[in-house]
Short mmCIF file of N, CA and C in Angstrom, two decimals:
data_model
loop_
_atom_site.label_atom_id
_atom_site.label_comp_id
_atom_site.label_asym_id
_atom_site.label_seq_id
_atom_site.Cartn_x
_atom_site.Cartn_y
_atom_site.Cartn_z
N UNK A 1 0.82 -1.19 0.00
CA UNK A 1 0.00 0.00 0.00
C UNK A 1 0.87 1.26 0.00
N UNK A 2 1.97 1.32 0.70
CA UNK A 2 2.79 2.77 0.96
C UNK A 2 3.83 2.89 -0.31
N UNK A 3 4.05 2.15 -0.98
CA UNK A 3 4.82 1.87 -2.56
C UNK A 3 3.61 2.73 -3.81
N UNK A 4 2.50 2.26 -3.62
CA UNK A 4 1.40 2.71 -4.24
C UNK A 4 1.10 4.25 -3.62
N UNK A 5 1.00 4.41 -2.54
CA UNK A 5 0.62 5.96 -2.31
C UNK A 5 1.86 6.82 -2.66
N UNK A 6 3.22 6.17 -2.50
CA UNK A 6 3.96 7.02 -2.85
C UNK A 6 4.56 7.07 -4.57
N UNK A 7 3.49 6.19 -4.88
CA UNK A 7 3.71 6.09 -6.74
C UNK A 7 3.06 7.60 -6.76
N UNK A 8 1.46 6.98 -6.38
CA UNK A 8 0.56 8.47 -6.52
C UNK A 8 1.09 9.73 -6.12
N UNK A 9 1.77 9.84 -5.37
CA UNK A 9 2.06 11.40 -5.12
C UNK A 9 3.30 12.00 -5.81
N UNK A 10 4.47 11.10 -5.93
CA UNK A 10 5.01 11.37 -7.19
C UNK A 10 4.77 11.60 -8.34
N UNK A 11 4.01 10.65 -8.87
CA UNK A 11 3.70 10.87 -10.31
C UNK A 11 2.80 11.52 -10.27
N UNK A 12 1.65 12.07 -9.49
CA UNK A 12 0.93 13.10 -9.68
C UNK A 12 -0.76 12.34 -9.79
N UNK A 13 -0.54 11.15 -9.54
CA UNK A 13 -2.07 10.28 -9.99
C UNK A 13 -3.22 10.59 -8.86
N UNK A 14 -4.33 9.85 -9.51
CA UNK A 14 -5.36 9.96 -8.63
C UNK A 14 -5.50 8.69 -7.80
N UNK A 15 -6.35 8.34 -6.61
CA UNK A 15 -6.47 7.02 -6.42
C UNK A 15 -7.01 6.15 -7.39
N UNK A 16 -7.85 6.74 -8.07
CA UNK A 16 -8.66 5.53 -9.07
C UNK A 16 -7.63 5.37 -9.68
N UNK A 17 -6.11 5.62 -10.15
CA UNK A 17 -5.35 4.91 -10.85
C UNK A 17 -4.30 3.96 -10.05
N UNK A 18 -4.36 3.77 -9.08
CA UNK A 18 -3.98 2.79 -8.35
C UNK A 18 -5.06 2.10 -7.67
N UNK A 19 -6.15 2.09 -7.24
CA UNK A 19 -7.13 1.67 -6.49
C UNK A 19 -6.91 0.05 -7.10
N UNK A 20 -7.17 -1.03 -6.07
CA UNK A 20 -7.66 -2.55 -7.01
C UNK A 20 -8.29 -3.19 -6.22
N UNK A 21 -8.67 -4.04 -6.91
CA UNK A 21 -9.52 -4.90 -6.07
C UNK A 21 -8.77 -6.54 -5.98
N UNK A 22 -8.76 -6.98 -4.97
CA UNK A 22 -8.14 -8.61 -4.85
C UNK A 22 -8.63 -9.52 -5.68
N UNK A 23 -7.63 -10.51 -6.89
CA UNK A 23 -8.11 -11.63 -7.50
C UNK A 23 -9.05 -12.97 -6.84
N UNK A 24 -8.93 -13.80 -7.60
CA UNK A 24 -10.12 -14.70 -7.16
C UNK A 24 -9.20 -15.64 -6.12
N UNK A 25 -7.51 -15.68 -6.28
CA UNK A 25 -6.66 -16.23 -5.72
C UNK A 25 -5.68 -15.59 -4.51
N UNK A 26 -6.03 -14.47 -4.31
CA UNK A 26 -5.07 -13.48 -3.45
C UNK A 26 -6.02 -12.69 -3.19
N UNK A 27 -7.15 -12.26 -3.17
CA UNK A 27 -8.15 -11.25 -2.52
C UNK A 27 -7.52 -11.02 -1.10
N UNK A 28 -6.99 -9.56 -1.14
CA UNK A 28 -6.33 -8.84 -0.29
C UNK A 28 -7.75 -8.54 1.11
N UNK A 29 -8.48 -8.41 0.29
CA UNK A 29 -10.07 -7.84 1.07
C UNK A 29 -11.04 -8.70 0.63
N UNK A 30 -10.98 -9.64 1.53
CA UNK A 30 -12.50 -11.28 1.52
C UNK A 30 -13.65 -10.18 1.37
N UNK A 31 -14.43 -11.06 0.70
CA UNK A 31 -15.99 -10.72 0.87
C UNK A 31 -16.14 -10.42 1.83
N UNK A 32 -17.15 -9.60 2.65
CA UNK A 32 -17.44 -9.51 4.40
C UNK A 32 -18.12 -11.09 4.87
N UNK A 33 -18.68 -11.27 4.24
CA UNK A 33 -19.55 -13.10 4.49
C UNK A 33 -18.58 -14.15 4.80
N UNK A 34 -16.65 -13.60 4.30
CA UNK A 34 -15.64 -14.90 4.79
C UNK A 34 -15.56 -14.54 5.95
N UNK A 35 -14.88 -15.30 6.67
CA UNK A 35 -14.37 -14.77 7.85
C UNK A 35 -12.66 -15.71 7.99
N UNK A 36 -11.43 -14.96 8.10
CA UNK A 36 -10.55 -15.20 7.96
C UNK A 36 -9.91 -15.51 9.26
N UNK A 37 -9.18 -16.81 9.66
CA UNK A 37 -9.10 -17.60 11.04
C UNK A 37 -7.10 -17.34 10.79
N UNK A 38 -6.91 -16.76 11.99
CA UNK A 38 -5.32 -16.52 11.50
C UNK A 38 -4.99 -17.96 12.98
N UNK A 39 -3.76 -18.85 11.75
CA UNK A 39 -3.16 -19.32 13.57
C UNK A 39 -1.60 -19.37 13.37
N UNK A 40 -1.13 -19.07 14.50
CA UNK A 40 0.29 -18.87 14.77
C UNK A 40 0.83 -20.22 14.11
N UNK A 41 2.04 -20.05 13.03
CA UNK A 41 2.33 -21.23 12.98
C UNK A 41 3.14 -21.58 13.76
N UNK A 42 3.63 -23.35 14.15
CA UNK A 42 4.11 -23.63 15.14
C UNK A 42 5.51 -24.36 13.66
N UNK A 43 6.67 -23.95 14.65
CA UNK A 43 8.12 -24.42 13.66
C UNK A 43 8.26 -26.08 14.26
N UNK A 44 8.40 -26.49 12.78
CA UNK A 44 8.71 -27.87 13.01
C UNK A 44 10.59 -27.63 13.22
N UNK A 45 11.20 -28.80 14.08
CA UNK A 45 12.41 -28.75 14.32
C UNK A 45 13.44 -28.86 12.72
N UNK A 46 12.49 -29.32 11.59
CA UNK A 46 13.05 -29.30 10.59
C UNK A 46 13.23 -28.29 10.01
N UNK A 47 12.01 -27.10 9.79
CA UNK A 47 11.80 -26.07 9.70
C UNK A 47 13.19 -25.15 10.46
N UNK A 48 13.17 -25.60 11.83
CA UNK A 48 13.86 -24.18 12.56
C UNK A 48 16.12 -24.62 12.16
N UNK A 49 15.64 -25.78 12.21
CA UNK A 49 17.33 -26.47 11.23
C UNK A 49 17.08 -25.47 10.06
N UNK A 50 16.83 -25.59 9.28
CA UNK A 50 16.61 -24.67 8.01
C UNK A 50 17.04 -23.55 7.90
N UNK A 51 16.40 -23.18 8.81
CA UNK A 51 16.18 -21.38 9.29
C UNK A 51 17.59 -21.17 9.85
N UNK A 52 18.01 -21.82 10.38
CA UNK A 52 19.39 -21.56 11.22
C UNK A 52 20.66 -21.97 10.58
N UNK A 53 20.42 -22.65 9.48
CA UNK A 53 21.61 -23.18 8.56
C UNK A 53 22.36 -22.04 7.91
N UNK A 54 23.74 -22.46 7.99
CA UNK A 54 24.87 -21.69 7.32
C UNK A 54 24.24 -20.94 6.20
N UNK A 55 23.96 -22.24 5.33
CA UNK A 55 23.76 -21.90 3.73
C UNK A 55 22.23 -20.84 3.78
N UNK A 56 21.02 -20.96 4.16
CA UNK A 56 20.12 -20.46 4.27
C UNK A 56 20.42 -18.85 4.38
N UNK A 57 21.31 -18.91 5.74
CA UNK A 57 21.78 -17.42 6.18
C UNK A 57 22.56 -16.39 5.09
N UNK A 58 23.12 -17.72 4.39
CA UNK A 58 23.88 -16.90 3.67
C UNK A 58 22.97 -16.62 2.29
N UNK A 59 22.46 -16.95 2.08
CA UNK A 59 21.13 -17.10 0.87
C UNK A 59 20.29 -15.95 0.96
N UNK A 60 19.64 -15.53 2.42
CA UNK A 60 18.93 -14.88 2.90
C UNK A 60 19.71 -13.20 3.43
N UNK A 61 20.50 -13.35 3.49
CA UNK A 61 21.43 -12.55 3.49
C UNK A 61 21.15 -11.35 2.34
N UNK A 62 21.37 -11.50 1.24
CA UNK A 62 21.11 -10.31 0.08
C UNK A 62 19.53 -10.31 0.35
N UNK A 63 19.25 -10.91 0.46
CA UNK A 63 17.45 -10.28 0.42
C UNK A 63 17.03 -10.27 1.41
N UNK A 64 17.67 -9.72 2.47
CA UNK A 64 17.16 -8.59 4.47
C UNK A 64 18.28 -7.89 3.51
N UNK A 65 19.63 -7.37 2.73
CA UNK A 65 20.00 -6.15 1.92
C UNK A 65 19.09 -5.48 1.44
N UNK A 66 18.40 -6.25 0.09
CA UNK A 66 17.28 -5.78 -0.49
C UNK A 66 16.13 -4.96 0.26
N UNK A 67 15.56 -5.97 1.13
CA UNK A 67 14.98 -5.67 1.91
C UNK A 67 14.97 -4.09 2.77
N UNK A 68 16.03 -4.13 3.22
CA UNK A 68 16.57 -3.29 3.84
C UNK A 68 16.60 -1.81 2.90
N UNK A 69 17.45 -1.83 1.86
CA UNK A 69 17.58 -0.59 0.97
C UNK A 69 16.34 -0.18 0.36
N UNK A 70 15.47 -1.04 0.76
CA UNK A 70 14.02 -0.53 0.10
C UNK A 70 13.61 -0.16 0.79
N UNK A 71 13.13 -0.45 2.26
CA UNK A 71 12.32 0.25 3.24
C UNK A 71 13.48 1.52 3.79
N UNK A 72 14.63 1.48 3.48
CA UNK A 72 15.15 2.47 3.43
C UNK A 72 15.10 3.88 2.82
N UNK A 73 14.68 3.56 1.45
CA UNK A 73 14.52 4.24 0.27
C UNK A 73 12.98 4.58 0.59
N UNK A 74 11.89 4.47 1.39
CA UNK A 74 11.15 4.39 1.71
C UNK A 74 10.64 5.38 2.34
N UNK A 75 11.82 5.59 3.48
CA UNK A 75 11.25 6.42 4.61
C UNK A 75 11.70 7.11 4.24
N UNK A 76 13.06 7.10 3.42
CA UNK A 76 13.74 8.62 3.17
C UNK A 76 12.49 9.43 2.28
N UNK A 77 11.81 8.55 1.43
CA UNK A 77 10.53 9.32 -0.09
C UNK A 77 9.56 9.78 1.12
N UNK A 78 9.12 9.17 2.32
CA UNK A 78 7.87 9.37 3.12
C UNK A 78 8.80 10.71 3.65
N UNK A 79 9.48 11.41 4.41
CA UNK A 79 10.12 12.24 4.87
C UNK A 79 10.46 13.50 3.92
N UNK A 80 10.69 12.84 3.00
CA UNK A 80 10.60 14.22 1.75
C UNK A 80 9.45 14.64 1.31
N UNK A 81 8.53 13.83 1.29
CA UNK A 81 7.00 14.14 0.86
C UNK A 81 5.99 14.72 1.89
N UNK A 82 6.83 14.49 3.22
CA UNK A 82 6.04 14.66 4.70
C UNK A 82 5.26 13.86 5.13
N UNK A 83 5.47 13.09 6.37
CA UNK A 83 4.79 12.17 7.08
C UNK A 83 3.36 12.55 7.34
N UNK A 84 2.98 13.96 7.42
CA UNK A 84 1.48 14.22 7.59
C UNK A 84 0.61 13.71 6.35
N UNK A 85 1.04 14.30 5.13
CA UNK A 85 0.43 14.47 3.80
C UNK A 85 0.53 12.84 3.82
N UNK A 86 1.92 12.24 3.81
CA UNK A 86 1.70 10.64 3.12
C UNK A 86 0.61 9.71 3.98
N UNK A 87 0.75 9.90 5.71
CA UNK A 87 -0.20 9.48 6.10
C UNK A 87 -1.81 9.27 5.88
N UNK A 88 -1.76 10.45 5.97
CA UNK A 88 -2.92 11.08 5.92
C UNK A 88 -3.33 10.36 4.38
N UNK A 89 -2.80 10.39 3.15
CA UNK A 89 -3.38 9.80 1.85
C UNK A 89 -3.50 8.09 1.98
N UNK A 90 -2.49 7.29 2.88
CA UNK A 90 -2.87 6.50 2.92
C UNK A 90 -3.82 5.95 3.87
N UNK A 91 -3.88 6.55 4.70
CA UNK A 91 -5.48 6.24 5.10
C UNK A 91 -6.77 6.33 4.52
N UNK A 92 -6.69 7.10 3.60
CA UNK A 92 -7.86 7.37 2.63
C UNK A 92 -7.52 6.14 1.44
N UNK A 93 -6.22 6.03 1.03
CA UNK A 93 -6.35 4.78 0.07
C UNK A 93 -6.65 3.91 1.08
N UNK A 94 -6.07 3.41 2.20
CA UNK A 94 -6.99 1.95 2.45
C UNK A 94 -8.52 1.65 2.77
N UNK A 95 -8.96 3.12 3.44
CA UNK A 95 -10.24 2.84 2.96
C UNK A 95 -10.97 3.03 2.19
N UNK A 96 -10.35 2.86 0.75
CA UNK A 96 -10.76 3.04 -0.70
C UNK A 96 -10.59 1.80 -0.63
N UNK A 97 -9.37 0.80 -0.64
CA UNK A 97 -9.63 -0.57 -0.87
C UNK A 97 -10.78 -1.30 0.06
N UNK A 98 -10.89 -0.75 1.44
CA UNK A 98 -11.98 -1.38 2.03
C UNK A 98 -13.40 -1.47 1.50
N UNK A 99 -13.80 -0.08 1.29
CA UNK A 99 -14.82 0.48 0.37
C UNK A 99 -14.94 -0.36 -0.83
N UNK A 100 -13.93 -0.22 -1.51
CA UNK A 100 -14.16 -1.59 -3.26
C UNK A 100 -14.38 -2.75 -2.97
N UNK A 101 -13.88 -2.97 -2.06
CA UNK A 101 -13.79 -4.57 -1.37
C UNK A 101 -15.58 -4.79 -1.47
N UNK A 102 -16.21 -3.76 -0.03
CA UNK A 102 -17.50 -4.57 0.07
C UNK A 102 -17.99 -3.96 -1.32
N UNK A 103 -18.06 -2.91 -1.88
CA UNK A 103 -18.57 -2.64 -3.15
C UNK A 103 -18.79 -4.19 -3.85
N UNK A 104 -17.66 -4.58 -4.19
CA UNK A 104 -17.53 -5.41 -5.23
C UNK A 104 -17.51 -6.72 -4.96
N UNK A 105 -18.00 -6.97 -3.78
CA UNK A 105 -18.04 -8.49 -2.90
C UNK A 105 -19.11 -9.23 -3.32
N UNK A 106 -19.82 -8.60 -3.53
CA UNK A 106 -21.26 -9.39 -3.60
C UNK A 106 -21.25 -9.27 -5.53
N UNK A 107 -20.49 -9.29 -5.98
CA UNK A 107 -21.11 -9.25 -7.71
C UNK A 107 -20.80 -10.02 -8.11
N UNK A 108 -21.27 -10.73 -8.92
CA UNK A 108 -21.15 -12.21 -9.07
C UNK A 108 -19.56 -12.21 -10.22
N UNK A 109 -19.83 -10.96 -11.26
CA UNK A 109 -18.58 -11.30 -11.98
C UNK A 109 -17.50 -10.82 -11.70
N UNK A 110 -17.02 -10.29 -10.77
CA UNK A 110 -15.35 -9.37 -9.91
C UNK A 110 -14.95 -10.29 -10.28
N UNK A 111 -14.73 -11.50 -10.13
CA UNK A 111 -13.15 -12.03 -10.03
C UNK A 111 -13.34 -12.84 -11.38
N UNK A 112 -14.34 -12.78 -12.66
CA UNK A 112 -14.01 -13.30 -13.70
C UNK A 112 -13.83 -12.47 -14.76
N UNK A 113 -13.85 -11.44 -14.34
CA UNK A 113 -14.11 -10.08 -14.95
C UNK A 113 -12.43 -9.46 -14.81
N UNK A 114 -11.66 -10.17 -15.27
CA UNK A 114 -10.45 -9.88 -15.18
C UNK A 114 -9.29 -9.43 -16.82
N UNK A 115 -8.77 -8.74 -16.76
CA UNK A 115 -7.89 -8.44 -18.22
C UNK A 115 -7.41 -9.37 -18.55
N UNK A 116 -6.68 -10.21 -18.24
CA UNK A 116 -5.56 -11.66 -18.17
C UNK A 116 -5.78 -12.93 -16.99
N UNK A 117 -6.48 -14.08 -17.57
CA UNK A 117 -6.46 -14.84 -16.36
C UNK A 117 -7.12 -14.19 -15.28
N UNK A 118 -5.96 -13.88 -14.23
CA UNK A 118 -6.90 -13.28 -13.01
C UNK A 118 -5.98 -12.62 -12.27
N UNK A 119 -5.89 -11.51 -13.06
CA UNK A 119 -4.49 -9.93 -13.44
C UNK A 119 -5.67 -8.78 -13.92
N UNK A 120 -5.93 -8.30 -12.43
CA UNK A 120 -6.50 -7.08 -12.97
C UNK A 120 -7.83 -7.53 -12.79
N UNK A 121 -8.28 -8.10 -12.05
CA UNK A 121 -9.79 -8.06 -12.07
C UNK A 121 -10.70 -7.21 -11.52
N UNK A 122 -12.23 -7.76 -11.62
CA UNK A 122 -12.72 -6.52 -11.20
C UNK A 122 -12.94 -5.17 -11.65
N UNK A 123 -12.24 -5.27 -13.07
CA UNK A 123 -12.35 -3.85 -13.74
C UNK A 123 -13.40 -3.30 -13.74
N UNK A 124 -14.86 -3.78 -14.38
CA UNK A 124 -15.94 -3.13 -14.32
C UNK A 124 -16.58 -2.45 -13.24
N UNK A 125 -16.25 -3.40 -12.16
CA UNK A 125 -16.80 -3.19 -10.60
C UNK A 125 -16.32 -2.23 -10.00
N UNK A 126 -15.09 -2.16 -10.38
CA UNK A 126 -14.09 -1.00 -9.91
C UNK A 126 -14.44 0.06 -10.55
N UNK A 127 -15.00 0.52 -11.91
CA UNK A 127 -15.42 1.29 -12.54
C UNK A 127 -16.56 2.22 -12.21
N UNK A 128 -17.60 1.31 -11.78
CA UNK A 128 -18.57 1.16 -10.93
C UNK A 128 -18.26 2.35 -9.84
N UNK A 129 -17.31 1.32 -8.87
CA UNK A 129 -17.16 2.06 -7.61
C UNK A 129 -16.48 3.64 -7.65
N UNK A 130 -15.35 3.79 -8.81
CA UNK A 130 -14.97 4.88 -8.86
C UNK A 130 -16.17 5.81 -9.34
N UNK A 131 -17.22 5.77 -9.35
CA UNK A 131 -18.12 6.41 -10.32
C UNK A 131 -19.23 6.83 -9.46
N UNK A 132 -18.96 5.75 -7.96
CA UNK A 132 -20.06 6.20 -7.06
C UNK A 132 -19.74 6.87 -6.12
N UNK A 133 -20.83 7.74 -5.21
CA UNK A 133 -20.76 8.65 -4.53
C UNK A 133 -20.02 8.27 -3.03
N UNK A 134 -20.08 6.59 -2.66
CA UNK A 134 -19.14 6.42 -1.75
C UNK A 134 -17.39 6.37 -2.01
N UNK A 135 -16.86 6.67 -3.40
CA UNK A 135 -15.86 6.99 -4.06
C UNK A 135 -15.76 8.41 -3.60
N UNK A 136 -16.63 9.47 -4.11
CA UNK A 136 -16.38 10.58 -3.97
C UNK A 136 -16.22 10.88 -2.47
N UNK A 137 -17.23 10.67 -1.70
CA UNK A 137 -17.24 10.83 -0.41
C UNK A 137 -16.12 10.87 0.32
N UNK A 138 -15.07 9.36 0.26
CA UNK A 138 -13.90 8.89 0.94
C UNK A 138 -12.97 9.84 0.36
N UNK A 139 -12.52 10.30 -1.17
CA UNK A 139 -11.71 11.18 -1.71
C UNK A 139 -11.83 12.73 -1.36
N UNK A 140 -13.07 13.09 -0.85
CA UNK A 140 -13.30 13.85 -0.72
C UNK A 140 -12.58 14.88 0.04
N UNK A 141 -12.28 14.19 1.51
CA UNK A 141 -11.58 14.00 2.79
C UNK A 141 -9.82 14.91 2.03
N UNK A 142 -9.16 14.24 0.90
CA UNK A 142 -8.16 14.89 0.77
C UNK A 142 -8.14 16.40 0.51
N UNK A 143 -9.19 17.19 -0.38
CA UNK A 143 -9.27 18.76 0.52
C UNK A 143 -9.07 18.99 1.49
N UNK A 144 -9.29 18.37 2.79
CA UNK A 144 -9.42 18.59 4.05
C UNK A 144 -8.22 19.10 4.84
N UNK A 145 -6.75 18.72 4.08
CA UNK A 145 -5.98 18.56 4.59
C UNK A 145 -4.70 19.76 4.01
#
């Protein structure tokens, strides 16, 4: 989400050009009717050998770098752009995705209604939602500030 708000404020976009809605395989935002059961996983001793191995560490190693120089590169863009303004927009984008979410939960074609396979779905619905007044409403909020 904070990669995306800080696309938008760089490049100058609106939310409806980042806004999405979750595929039929990764839906970021379940229907409200799922209900999502989180459980701690428990490490098998094979698992935690793994995790603790030479080779692993060293494997894992460039990517906590990666890792690292990105959320680096991160805070430095959130700090230049100002922590009020970036905040503040991403709270309004996530509850733009919350908002599309139930928008588009209940329609029967969101998740077949996709550009490629199931890349980009939801287009129509999303179309929809950018078009309705609980769109405007939530966007609205960025005057405010």
């Amino acid at each position: 989400d904070e990669s995306l708000v800080i696309l938008k404020l760089i490049l100058g976009l609106e939310f409806k050009d980042i806004l999405r809605v979750g595929n039929s395989k990764t839906a970021d935002h379940p229907p409200p009717c799922l209900h999502t059961v989180f459980v701690r996983p428990q490490k098998s001793a094979r698992i935690t050998s793994f995790m603790e191995a030479e080779a692993q560490n060293k494997k894992s190693y460039y990517d906590q770098l990666l890792w690292n120089a990105v959320n680096q590169s991160l805070d430095t863009t959130i700090k230049a752009i100002g922590p009020v303004r970036f905040y503040r927009e991403l709270e309004i984008y996530r509850a733009l995705l919350i908002n599309a979410s139930h928008f588009c939960a209940n329609r029967k074609d969101t998740f077949n209604d996709c550009y490629f396979k199931d890349n980009g779905c939801g287009i129509h619905c999303m179309q929809k939602f950018v078009d309705s007044d609980q769109y405007k409403e939530v966007t609205s909020t960025v005057a405010l500030y």
